Amino acid sequence: MSHLANDLDMARRWLADAAHVAVLTGAGVSAESGVPTFRDALTGLWAHFRPEELATEDAFRRDPARVWDWYQHRRRMLRDVLPNAGHRALAAFQQRHPGRLTLVTQNVDGLHQRAGSEGVLCLHGDLFADRWLDAARACCRLDAAAAGSPPHCGGCGNLVRPGVVWFGEALPVAALEAAERAAHACDVMLVAGTSGQVYPAAGLAHLARRAGAQVVIVNPGPTELDDTAHLVLAGTSARLLPELLG
Ligand code: BJW
């Protein structure tokens, strides 16, 4: 039996025995749907920017059109993609084992939900949601925003921004607290398709490990969390998640 087959076997046994499984996903789980990972999304026109230069409030205030156009480009790209076998395996496991799996995602693409996963804890927001940059005044109505790049309030000029969590912004409290509870309570934490560079999301793997869970990584490349894991399964999520959870 190969090294990977042995490790897969062990992870499958841990999952079979686990009363509660927490899963943390990142952009890599959508790669096989044709969605570039977060760091790979910086191609073409945007290739010379670092993520921190686009995904921050400062960047948006400095050049709203540039940042808005980057998000519109990503929204358009997502219209034509479908969930892949990795998303589907997670949703199917949850359906077969109600209450046993909590899915926490850093992704903003909605593909887990479209695959049928329920109660997804979205730590970094929703790419398709809009909200106001500054506190909404009486004149600010999203359904009546004046067209533009970005759209704006015709009354006061407030700008529309994507409903995602940028660097330096707080994560949604309820989702983060529920994710921390799941990481603390799980027997196995599966970490799939994330570079593990961004906190507090990456901290969930450390939390789970400290609380006694087996931590299993699924990723074709090295991650910042490899040293925290009991098992690192080198492979893609569309291939390995169905094998682990099927
Ligand atoms: C495959 C694959 C295949 C390829 N199958 N895998 C502690 C220490 C140091 C710094 C900090 C800290 N705590 C907080 C910080 C600061 C900061 C941070 O973490 N900075 C680091 C860069 C150092 N964190 C924050 O600012 C967070 N906020 C915060 O802490 O607030 C505090 C606060 C409290 C109270 C009031 C105010 C403030 C917010 C972080 C928000 C992150 N937002 C983004 C953008 C979302 C919107 C958008 O999409 O545009 O979220 S950044 C970006 O990174 C995005 C992602 O969700 C996130 C993670 O990226 P991910 O998913 O890991 O993607 P990649 O591209 O990095 O990796 C892809 C992986 O897939 C790779 O490993 C590939 O190998 C793999 N892969 N193909 C499986 N087929």
Coordinates of C-alpha atoms and ligand atoms in Angstrom, one line a residue:
M1 CA 0.0 0.0 0.0
S2 CA 1.4 3.5 -0.9
H3 CA 2.1 6.1 1.7
L4 CA -0.9 8.2 0.6
A5 CA -3.2 5.1 0.6
N6 CA -2.1 4.3 4.1
D7 CA -2.8 7.9 5.3
L8 CA -6.1 8.0 3.6
D9 CA -7.1 4.8 5.3
M10 CA -6.2 6.1 8.7
A11 CA -8.0 9.4 8.1
R12 CA -11.1 7.5 7.0
R13 CA -11.0 5.5 10.2
W14 CA -10.7 8.7 12.3
L15 CA -13.7 10.1 10.4
A16 CA -15.8 7.0 10.8
D17 CA -15.2 7.1 14.6
A18 CA -15.7 10.8 14.9
A19 CA -18.8 12.0 16.7
H20 CA -18.2 15.5 15.3
V21 CA -16.2 16.6 12.3
A22 CA -15.3 20.2 11.6
V23 CA -14.1 21.2 8.1
L24 CA -12.3 24.4 7.2
T25 CA -12.1 25.1 3.5
G26 CA -10.3 27.7 1.4
A27 CA -10.1 28.8 -2.2
G28 CA -8.4 25.6 -3.3
V29 CA -11.6 23.6 -2.9
S30 CA -13.1 25.7 -5.8
A31 CA -10.0 25.4 -8.0
E32 CA -11.3 22.3 -9.8
S33 CA -14.6 24.2 -10.5
G34 CA -12.4 26.6 -12.5
V35 CA -12.3 29.4 -9.9
P36 CA -8.7 30.7 -9.5
T37 CA -7.5 30.5 -5.8
F38 CA -7.4 33.8 -4.0
R39 CA -3.7 34.4 -4.7
D40 CA -4.1 33.1 -8.3
A41 CA -7.0 35.5 -8.9
L42 CA -4.4 38.2 -9.3
T43 CA -3.7 37.5 -12.9
G44 CA -4.0 39.6 -16.1
L45 CA -4.8 43.2 -15.4
W46 CA -4.4 42.6 -11.7
A47 CA -1.1 40.6 -11.8
H48 CA 1.0 43.4 -10.4
F49 CA -1.1 43.9 -7.2
R50 CA -0.6 42.1 -3.9
P51 CA -3.8 40.8 -2.3
E52 CA -3.4 43.3 0.5
E53 CA -3.4 46.1 -2.1
L54 CA -6.9 45.1 -3.3
A55 CA -8.7 43.4 -0.5
T56 CA -8.6 46.3 2.0
E57 CA -10.8 49.2 2.8
D58 CA -7.9 51.6 2.3
A59 CA -7.4 50.2 -1.2
F60 CA -11.0 50.7 -2.0
R61 CA -11.1 54.3 -0.7
R62 CA -7.9 55.1 -2.6
D63 CA -9.2 53.7 -5.9
P64 CA -12.8 52.5 -5.7
A65 CA -13.2 51.8 -9.4
R66 CA -10.2 49.5 -9.6
V67 CA -11.2 47.4 -6.6
W68 CA -14.9 47.3 -7.7
D69 CA -13.8 46.2 -11.2
W70 CA -11.8 43.4 -9.7
Y71 CA -14.8 42.1 -7.8
Q72 CA -17.1 42.5 -10.8
H73 CA -14.6 40.5 -12.8
R74 CA -14.7 37.7 -10.2
R75 CA -18.5 37.9 -9.9
R76 CA -18.8 37.4 -13.7
M77 CA -16.3 34.5 -13.7
L78 CA -18.4 32.7 -11.0
R79 CA -21.6 32.8 -13.0
D80 CA -20.5 30.0 -15.2
V81 CA -19.0 27.6 -12.7
L82 CA -20.5 24.7 -10.8
P83 CA -19.6 22.9 -7.5
N84 CA -17.2 20.1 -8.0
A85 CA -16.8 16.6 -6.5
G86 CA -15.2 18.0 -3.3
H87 CA -18.1 20.4 -2.6
R88 CA -20.5 17.6 -3.3
A89 CA -18.8 15.0 -1.1
L90 CA -19.0 17.4 1.9
A91 CA -22.7 18.1 1.3
A92 CA -23.5 14.4 0.8
F93 CA -21.7 13.5 4.1
Q94 CA -23.7 16.1 5.9
Q95 CA -26.9 14.7 4.5
R96 CA -26.1 11.1 5.4
H97 CA -24.9 12.1 8.9
P98 CA -27.1 14.9 10.1
G99 CA -25.5 17.0 12.9
R100 CA -22.1 15.4 12.6
L101 CA -20.3 17.8 10.3
T102 CA -19.8 21.6 10.7
L103 CA -18.6 23.3 7.5
V104 CA -16.6 26.5 8.0
T105 CA -15.4 28.3 4.9
Q106 CA -13.3 31.2 4.0
N107 CA -14.7 31.2 0.5
V108 CA -17.0 33.9 -0.7
D109 CA -18.1 32.1 -3.9
G110 CA -21.2 30.3 -2.6
L111 CA -20.3 26.9 -4.1
H112 CA -20.7 24.9 -0.9
Q113 CA -24.2 26.2 -0.5
R114 CA -24.9 25.5 -4.2
A115 CA -23.7 21.9 -3.7
G116 CA -26.3 21.5 -0.9
S117 CA -24.3 22.1 2.3
E118 CA -26.3 23.5 5.1
G119 CA -25.5 25.9 7.9
V120 CA -22.2 26.9 6.2
L121 CA -20.3 29.2 8.5
C122 CA -18.9 31.9 6.1
L123 CA -16.0 33.7 7.8
H124 CA -15.2 36.1 4.9
G125 CA -18.6 37.1 3.7
D126 CA -20.3 36.8 0.3
L127 CA -18.9 37.9 -3.0
F128 CA -22.4 38.6 -4.4
A129 CA -23.6 40.7 -1.5
D130 CA -23.4 44.5 -1.7
R131 CA -23.3 46.9 1.2
W132 CA -22.5 50.5 1.9
L133 CA -19.0 51.6 2.5
D134 CA -20.0 54.2 5.2
A135 CA -22.9 53.9 7.6
A136 CA -26.1 54.1 5.6
R137 CA -28.1 57.4 5.9
A138 CA -31.8 57.7 5.2
C139 CA -31.1 58.3 1.5
C140 CA -29.0 55.2 1.1
R141 CA -31.0 52.4 -0.6
L142 CA -29.1 49.6 -2.2
D143 CA -32.0 48.8 -4.6
A144 CA -31.9 52.4 -5.8
A145 CA -28.1 53.0 -6.0
A146 CA -27.0 55.0 -9.0
A147 CA -25.1 53.0 -11.6
G148 CA -21.4 53.4 -11.6
S149 CA -18.2 51.7 -10.9
P150 CA -18.9 51.4 -8.0
P151 CA -22.6 52.3 -7.8
H152 CA -23.3 55.0 -5.3
C153 CA -26.1 56.8 -3.4
G154 CA -27.5 59.6 -5.5
G155 CA -28.3 61.5 -2.4
C156 CA -25.1 61.6 -0.4
G157 CA -22.5 59.9 -2.6
N158 CA -21.9 56.9 -0.2
L159 CA -20.3 54.1 -2.2
V160 CA -21.5 50.5 -2.6
R161 CA -18.8 47.9 -1.7
P162 CA -18.8 44.1 -1.9
G163 CA -20.0 42.3 1.3
V164 CA -16.8 40.5 1.9
V165 CA -14.3 40.7 4.9
W166 CA -11.2 42.6 3.9
F167 CA -7.9 42.5 5.7
G168 CA -8.1 44.5 9.0
E169 CA -11.8 44.0 9.2
A170 CA -13.6 42.0 11.9
L171 CA -15.1 38.7 10.9
P172 CA -18.9 38.2 11.4
V173 CA -19.0 37.5 15.2
A174 CA -21.7 34.8 15.2
A175 CA -20.0 32.8 12.4
L176 CA -16.6 33.1 14.0
E177 CA -17.9 32.1 17.4
A178 CA -19.8 29.1 16.0
A179 CA -16.6 28.0 14.1
E180 CA -14.5 28.3 17.3
R181 CA -17.1 26.1 19.1
A182 CA -17.0 23.5 16.3
A183 CA -13.2 23.5 16.3
H184 CA -13.1 23.1 20.1
A185 CA -15.7 20.3 20.1
C186 CA -14.6 18.2 17.0
D187 CA -12.9 14.9 17.0
V188 CA -11.5 15.5 13.5
M189 CA -10.7 18.7 11.8
L190 CA -10.3 18.5 8.0
V191 CA -8.5 21.5 6.5
A192 CA -8.9 21.6 2.7
G193 CA -7.7 23.9 0.0
T194 CA -6.3 26.7 2.2
S195 CA -2.8 28.1 2.4
G196 CA -3.4 28.7 6.1
Q197 CA -1.9 32.2 5.9
V198 CA -4.9 34.2 7.0
Y199 CA -6.1 34.6 10.6
P200 CA -8.2 34.1 12.6
A201 CA -9.5 31.4 10.2
A202 CA -6.2 29.5 10.2
G203 CA -6.2 29.6 14.0
L204 CA -9.1 27.2 14.1
A205 CA -6.8 24.4 13.1
H206 CA -4.5 25.2 16.1
L207 CA -7.5 25.5 18.3
A208 CA -8.8 22.0 17.3
R209 CA -5.4 20.5 17.7
R210 CA -5.0 22.0 21.2
A211 CA -8.5 20.7 22.1
G212 CA -7.5 17.1 21.2
A213 CA -8.8 16.7 17.6
Q214 CA -7.0 14.9 14.9
V215 CA -6.1 17.5 12.3
V216 CA -6.0 16.4 8.6
I217 CA -4.9 18.6 5.7
V218 CA -6.0 18.0 2.1
N219 CA -3.9 20.1 -0.3
P220 CA -1.7 19.5 -3.4
G221 CA 0.9 21.8 -2.0
P222 CA 2.5 22.8 1.3
T223 CA 0.6 25.0 3.7
E224 CA 1.4 27.1 6.8
L225 CA -0.6 24.6 8.8
D226 CA 1.3 21.4 7.9
D227 CA 3.2 21.4 11.2
T228 CA 0.0 21.6 13.1
A229 CA -1.5 18.6 11.4
H230 CA -1.4 14.9 12.3
L231 CA -1.8 13.9 8.6
V232 CA -1.1 15.9 5.4
L233 CA -2.8 14.3 2.4
A234 CA -1.1 15.6 -0.7
G235 CA -3.8 15.8 -3.4
T236 CA -6.6 17.9 -4.7
S237 CA -9.9 18.2 -2.8
A238 CA -12.1 17.1 -5.7
R239 CA -10.2 13.8 -5.7
L240 CA -9.5 13.3 -2.0
L241 CA -12.6 14.5 -0.3
P242 CA -14.9 12.0 -2.0
E243 CA -12.4 9.3 -1.0
L244 CA -12.3 10.4 2.6
L245 CA -16.0 11.1 3.0
G246 CA -17.6 8.7 0.5
Ligands
BJW1 C1 -5.9 23.3 -3.7 C2 -6.2 23.0 -5.0 C3 -7.1 21.9 -5.2 C4 -5.0 24.7 -5.1 N1 -7.5 21.2 -4.1 N2 -6.3 22.6 -2.7 C5 -2.4 36.7 13.4 C6 -1.1 36.7 12.9 C7 -0.8 37.4 11.8 C8 -1.7 38.3 11.2 C9 -3.0 38.3 11.7 C10 -3.3 37.6 12.8 N3 -4.6 37.8 13.1 C11 -5.1 38.7 12.2 C12 -4.1 39.0 11.3 C13 -4.2 40.0 10.2 C14 -4.9 39.4 9.0 C15 -4.0 38.3 8.5 O1 -4.3 37.1 8.7 N4 -3.0 38.6 7.7 C16 -2.1 37.6 7.2 C17 -2.0 37.7 5.7 C18 -0.8 37.6 7.9 N5 -6.2 39.1 9.2 C19 -7.2 39.9 9.1 O2 -7.0 41.1 8.8 C20 -8.7 39.4 9.4 N6 -9.3 40.3 10.3 C21 -8.9 40.5 11.6 O3 -8.1 39.8 12.1 O4 -9.6 41.5 12.2 C22 -9.3 41.8 13.6 C23 -10.3 42.9 14.0 C24 -11.0 42.6 15.1 C25 -11.9 43.6 15.6 C26 -12.1 44.8 14.8 C27 -11.4 45.0 13.7 C28 -10.5 44.0 13.2 C29 -9.5 39.5 8.2 C30 -9.1 38.5 7.1 C31 -10.0 38.7 5.9 C32 -9.4 37.9 4.7 N7 -10.1 38.3 3.6 C33 -9.8 37.6 2.3 C34 -10.5 38.4 1.2 C35 -12.0 38.0 1.1 C36 -12.6 38.7 0.0 C37 -12.1 38.3 -1.4 O5 -12.2 37.1 -1.7 O6 -11.7 39.2 -2.1 O7 -10.2 36.3 2.3 S1 -8.0 37.6 2.0 C38 -8.1 36.0 1.3 O8 -7.3 35.0 2.0 C39 -9.5 35.5 1.3 C40 -9.4 34.1 1.6 O9 -10.6 33.6 2.1 C41 -8.3 34.1 2.5 C42 -7.6 32.7 2.6 O10 -7.0 32.4 1.4 P1 -7.1 30.8 1.0 O11 -8.5 30.4 0.9 O12 -6.2 30.0 1.9 O13 -6.6 30.9 -0.5 P2 -5.1 30.9 -1.0 O14 -5.1 31.4 -2.4 O15 -4.1 31.6 -0.1 O16 -4.6 29.4 -1.0 C43 -5.2 28.4 -1.9 C44 -4.7 27.1 -1.4 O17 -5.4 26.1 -2.2 C45 -3.2 26.8 -1.6 O18 -2.7 26.2 -0.5 C46 -3.2 25.8 -2.8 O19 -2.1 24.8 -2.7 C47 -4.5 25.1 -2.6 N8 -5.0 24.4 -3.8 N9 -5.6 23.9 -5.8 C48 -7.1 21.6 -2.9 N10 -7.4 21.5 -6.4

